[in-house]
DNA sequence: ATGGTAGGTCTCCTA
């Protein structure tokens, strides 16, 4: 069995204590982190090795963004795509050679896209859509067993947001973004593993820091996802979002999402 | 309608 997790950590160096807590309490084999906010040489690789995660692939940059995959089982650095074509570190792919006939695990941090959902008025929104279009063209050629996880910065379903109608013009839930993400999903033939497990009911992975009381207000969105090609998703079970981690000391604004695979 | 918080960095950008 393989237990995979994804977590937008909002500075891995600041939040090492809660990362260690999450790994220790949840028996995670591979953790995909987004928003590590450091360069590769600043990544706390020694500490991860000490706690049993010696296999690491980092795509970092100074100050912003950045992704890393840390693992108990052997992984091979496989790819780094720049689907925004602007040098930002938002993807790292690894091969898991021993499992699932050489499965690929893609760790993706889709751009947030700014505040105005219009590419004429907001360059960042256009870059977000461009990122998804390039990802779709790449996905169309994927011909291996693949898992793709990360902070996709889009809540695709009505039950992935606290108020569907109120968020239709809010970046992360606009129809054009949902459509773009759906095309990428279709091109890669990926199954939403979390929603396959939990098809009904409101489900969130992110709550803004700006809310006075995130837990009571509960104005969340499901921005973090675990998808897999059918050959792998058939072996998935127990996908959950660890809401409690949003309430830990010095939390990230995202909660981790995970799933188990009998591979 | 508005502003609210957080992190990294070097003065404000990104989320």
Coordinates of C-alpha atoms (C1' of nucleotides) in Angstrom, one line a residue:
Chain A
X1 CA 0.0 0.0 0.0
X2 CA 1.1 3.5 -0.8
X3 CA -0.3 6.6 1.1
X4 CA 0.1 9.8 -0.8
X5 CA -0.5 13.4 0.5
X6 CA -0.5 16.9 -0.9
X7 CA -0.2 20.1 1.2
X8 CA 0.2 23.7 0.3
X9 CA 2.5 24.5 3.3
X10 CA 3.1 28.3 2.8
X11 CA 6.8 28.2 3.8
X12 CA 8.2 24.8 4.5
X13 CA 11.0 26.2 6.8
X14 CA 8.5 28.0 9.1
X15 CA 6.2 25.0 9.3
X16 CA 8.6 22.1 9.7
X17 CA 7.1 21.2 13.1
X18 CA 3.5 20.7 11.8
X19 CA 4.8 18.9 8.7
X20 CA 6.6 16.4 11.0
X21 CA 3.4 16.1 13.1
X22 CA 1.4 15.4 10.0
X23 CA 3.8 12.7 8.7
X24 CA 4.1 11.0 12.1
X25 CA 0.4 10.9 12.9
X26 CA -0.8 9.8 9.4
X27 CA 1.7 7.2 8.2
X28 CA 2.4 9.0 4.9
X29 CA 4.7 7.4 2.3
X30 CA 5.0 10.4 -0.1
X31 CA 4.2 14.0 0.6
X32 CA 3.9 16.6 -2.2
X33 CA 4.4 20.2 -0.9
X34 CA 3.5 23.4 -2.6
X35 CA 4.5 27.0 -1.7
X36 CA 7.7 25.9 -0.1
X37 CA 9.0 29.5 -0.5
X38 CA 12.7 28.7 -0.7
X39 CA 15.4 27.8 -3.0
X40 CA 16.6 24.2 -3.5
X41 CA 19.7 24.6 -1.3
X42 CA 17.5 26.1 1.5
X43 CA 15.2 23.1 1.6
X44 CA 15.4 21.3 5.0
X45 CA 16.5 18.0 3.3
X46 CA 18.6 16.8 6.2
X47 CA 15.7 17.0 8.6
X48 CA 13.4 15.1 6.3
X49 CA 16.0 12.4 5.9
X50 CA 16.3 12.1 9.7
X51 CA 12.6 11.5 10.1
X52 CA 12.6 8.8 7.4
X53 CA 12.0 10.7 4.2
X54 CA 15.4 10.6 2.4
X55 CA 14.2 10.7 -1.2
X56 CA 13.5 14.3 -2.2
X57 CA 12.8 16.2 -5.4
X58 CA 12.8 20.0 -5.1
X59 CA 11.9 22.6 -7.6
X60 CA 12.4 25.8 -5.7
X61 CA 12.8 29.5 -6.2
X62 CA 13.7 32.5 -4.0
X63 CA 10.8 33.9 -1.9
X64 CA 7.8 32.6 -3.8
X65 CA 6.1 29.5 -5.0
X66 CA 8.2 26.3 -5.2
X67 CA 7.3 22.7 -4.9
X68 CA 8.9 19.6 -3.3
X69 CA 8.2 15.9 -3.1
X70 CA 9.5 14.0 -0.1
X71 CA 9.3 10.2 0.1
X72 CA 10.0 7.1 2.2
X73 CA 10.2 5.0 -0.9
X74 CA 12.6 5.4 -3.8
X75 CA 11.7 8.2 -6.3
X76 CA 13.6 9.4 -9.3
X77 CA 13.6 13.0 -10.4
X78 CA 11.7 13.0 -13.6
X79 CA 10.5 16.4 -14.9
X80 CA 10.0 20.1 -14.3
X81 CA 7.4 21.8 -16.5
X82 CA 7.0 25.6 -16.8
X83 CA 3.4 25.8 -18.1
X84 CA 3.3 29.5 -17.4
X85 CA 6.5 30.0 -19.5
X86 CA 7.8 32.6 -17.0
X87 CA 10.4 30.7 -14.9
X88 CA 8.2 30.2 -11.8
X89 CA 8.7 26.9 -9.9
X90 CA 5.3 25.3 -10.0
X91 CA 5.9 21.6 -10.9
X92 CA 8.0 18.7 -10.2
X93 CA 7.4 15.2 -11.5
X94 CA 8.9 12.0 -10.0
X95 CA 9.0 8.4 -11.1
X96 CA 8.2 5.7 -8.5
X97 CA 10.1 2.9 -10.2
X98 CA 9.1 0.0 -7.9
X99 CA 5.3 0.6 -7.9
X100 CA 2.5 0.5 -10.5
X101 CA 4.8 -0.3 -13.5
X102 CA 6.9 2.9 -13.0
X103 CA 4.1 5.3 -12.0
X104 CA 4.7 9.0 -12.4
X105 CA 3.7 11.4 -9.6
X106 CA 3.1 15.0 -10.7
X107 CA 3.2 17.7 -8.1
X108 CA 1.5 20.9 -9.4
X109 CA 1.0 24.4 -8.0
X110 CA -1.4 26.1 -10.4
X111 CA -1.1 30.0 -10.2
X112 CA -3.7 31.7 -8.0
X113 CA -4.6 34.1 -10.8
X114 CA -5.0 37.5 -9.0
X115 CA -8.3 39.1 -8.0
X116 CA -10.1 40.1 -11.3
X117 CA -11.4 37.2 -13.4
X118 CA -10.6 38.9 -16.7
X119 CA -7.5 38.4 -18.8
X120 CA -7.8 41.9 -20.3
X121 CA -7.7 43.6 -16.9
X122 CA -5.6 41.1 -15.0
X123 CA -2.4 39.6 -16.5
X124 CA -2.3 36.9 -13.8
X125 CA -5.7 35.6 -14.7
X126 CA -4.6 35.1 -18.3
X127 CA -1.4 33.4 -17.1
X128 CA -3.5 31.0 -15.0
X129 CA -5.6 30.0 -18.0
X130 CA -2.5 29.8 -20.2
X131 CA -0.9 27.5 -17.6
X132 CA -4.0 25.2 -17.7
X133 CA -4.0 25.2 -21.6
X134 CA -0.4 24.2 -21.8
X135 CA -1.0 21.5 -19.1
X136 CA -3.9 20.2 -21.1
X137 CA -1.8 19.9 -24.3
X138 CA 0.9 18.0 -22.3
X139 CA -1.7 15.8 -20.6
X140 CA -3.1 14.7 -23.9
X141 CA 0.3 12.9 -24.5
X142 CA 0.5 11.2 -21.1
X143 CA 0.6 7.5 -21.7
X144 CA 1.8 6.1 -18.4
X145 CA 0.1 5.4 -15.1
X146 CA 0.0 8.9 -13.5
X147 CA -1.1 10.5 -10.3
X148 CA -1.4 14.3 -10.4
X149 CA -1.8 16.1 -7.1
X150 CA -1.4 19.6 -5.7
X151 CA -2.9 23.0 -5.1
X152 CA -4.9 23.5 -8.3
X153 CA -6.3 26.8 -7.1
X154 CA -9.7 25.9 -8.5
X155 CA -12.7 24.5 -6.7
X156 CA -14.5 22.7 -9.6
X157 CA -17.8 21.6 -8.0
X158 CA -20.7 23.4 -6.4
X159 CA -20.1 21.4 -3.2
X160 CA -16.4 22.4 -3.3
X161 CA -17.3 26.0 -2.1
X162 CA -19.3 27.5 0.8
X163 CA -21.6 29.4 -1.6
X164 CA -21.6 28.5 -5.3
X165 CA -23.7 31.5 -6.5
X166 CA -21.7 34.0 -4.5
X167 CA -18.4 32.7 -5.8
X168 CA -19.2 32.5 -9.5
X169 CA -17.3 35.7 -10.2
X170 CA -14.6 35.0 -7.6
X171 CA -11.2 33.7 -9.0
X172 CA -11.0 30.0 -8.2
X173 CA -14.6 29.1 -9.0
X174 CA -15.4 31.0 -12.2
X175 CA -16.9 28.9 -15.0
X176 CA -14.0 29.6 -17.4
X177 CA -11.5 28.3 -14.8
X178 CA -13.6 25.2 -14.0
X179 CA -13.9 24.5 -17.7
X180 CA -10.1 24.9 -18.3
X181 CA -9.4 22.5 -15.3
X182 CA -12.0 20.1 -16.7
X183 CA -10.3 20.0 -20.1
X184 CA -7.0 19.2 -18.5
X185 CA -8.6 16.4 -16.4
X186 CA -10.3 15.0 -19.5
X187 CA -7.0 15.1 -21.6
X188 CA -5.2 13.2 -18.9
X189 CA -8.2 10.9 -18.3
X190 CA -7.7 11.5 -14.5
X191 CA -10.2 10.5 -11.9
X192 CA -10.8 12.9 -8.9
X193 CA -9.8 10.4 -6.3
X194 CA -11.1 12.4 -3.3
X195 CA -14.5 13.0 -4.8
X196 CA -14.7 9.4 -5.9
X197 CA -14.4 8.5 -2.2
X198 CA -16.6 11.4 -0.9
X199 CA -19.1 12.2 -3.6
X200 CA -21.6 14.0 -1.5
X201 CA -21.4 17.0 0.8
X202 CA -19.4 20.2 1.3
X203 CA -15.7 19.6 1.3
X204 CA -13.0 22.2 1.7
X205 CA -9.2 22.2 1.8
X206 CA -8.6 26.0 2.2
X207 CA -9.8 28.7 4.5
X208 CA -8.6 32.3 4.2
X209 CA -6.3 33.8 6.9
X210 CA -8.4 36.9 6.7
X211 CA -11.5 35.4 8.3
X212 CA -12.0 36.4 11.9
X213 CA -12.9 32.8 12.8
X214 CA -12.2 30.4 10.0
X215 CA -13.8 27.4 11.7
X216 CA -17.0 29.1 12.7
X217 CA -17.5 31.1 9.5
X218 CA -16.4 28.0 7.5
X219 CA -16.2 29.9 4.2
X220 CA -13.9 27.3 2.6
X221 CA -13.0 26.0 -0.9
X222 CA -11.6 22.7 -2.1
X223 CA -8.5 23.9 -4.0
X224 CA -6.3 20.9 -3.3
X225 CA -6.7 17.7 -5.3
X226 CA -5.5 14.1 -5.8
X227 CA -6.2 12.8 -9.3
X228 CA -5.1 9.5 -10.9
X229 CA -5.4 7.6 -14.1
X230 CA -8.1 4.9 -13.9
X231 CA -5.6 2.0 -13.6
X232 CA -4.4 3.6 -10.3
X233 CA -7.6 5.3 -9.1
X234 CA -9.2 1.8 -9.1
X235 CA -6.8 0.9 -6.3
X236 CA -7.6 4.1 -4.3
X237 CA -9.4 4.3 -1.0
X238 CA -9.7 6.4 2.1
X239 CA -9.1 9.8 0.6
X240 CA -9.6 12.6 3.2
X241 CA -8.8 16.2 3.9
X242 CA -7.3 16.7 7.4
X243 CA -9.4 19.8 8.4
X244 CA -7.9 19.7 11.9
X245 CA -4.5 20.7 10.6
X246 CA -6.0 24.1 9.7
X247 CA -6.4 24.7 13.4
X248 CA -2.9 23.6 14.5
X249 CA -0.4 26.1 15.8
X250 CA 1.0 28.5 13.2
X251 CA -1.1 26.8 10.5
X252 CA -1.0 27.0 6.7
X253 CA -4.2 28.3 5.2
X254 CA -4.5 24.9 3.4
X255 CA -5.2 21.6 5.0
X256 CA -3.5 18.4 3.7
X257 CA -5.3 16.0 1.4
X258 CA -4.3 12.3 1.2
X259 CA -5.3 9.0 -0.2
X260 CA -4.2 5.3 0.0
X261 CA -3.5 3.1 -3.0
X262 CA -3.3 -0.7 -3.0
X263 CA -0.5 -1.0 -5.6
Chain B
dA1 C1' -18.7 47.8 -0.8
dT2 C1' -14.6 47.1 1.6
dG3 C1' -10.7 45.2 4.0
dG4 C1' -9.3 41.8 6.4
dT5 C1' -4.0 38.1 7.4
dA6 C1' 0.4 35.8 6.4
dG7 C1' 5.3 35.0 4.7
dG8 C1' 9.6 36.4 2.5
dT9 C1' 12.3 40.0 1.6
dC10 C1' 14.8 44.5 1.4
dT11 C1' 10.4 47.8 0.1
dC12 C1' 6.4 45.5 -1.7
dC13 C1' 5.1 41.2 -4.0
dT14 C1' 2.2 37.0 -3.8
dA15 C1' -1.4 34.6 -2.0

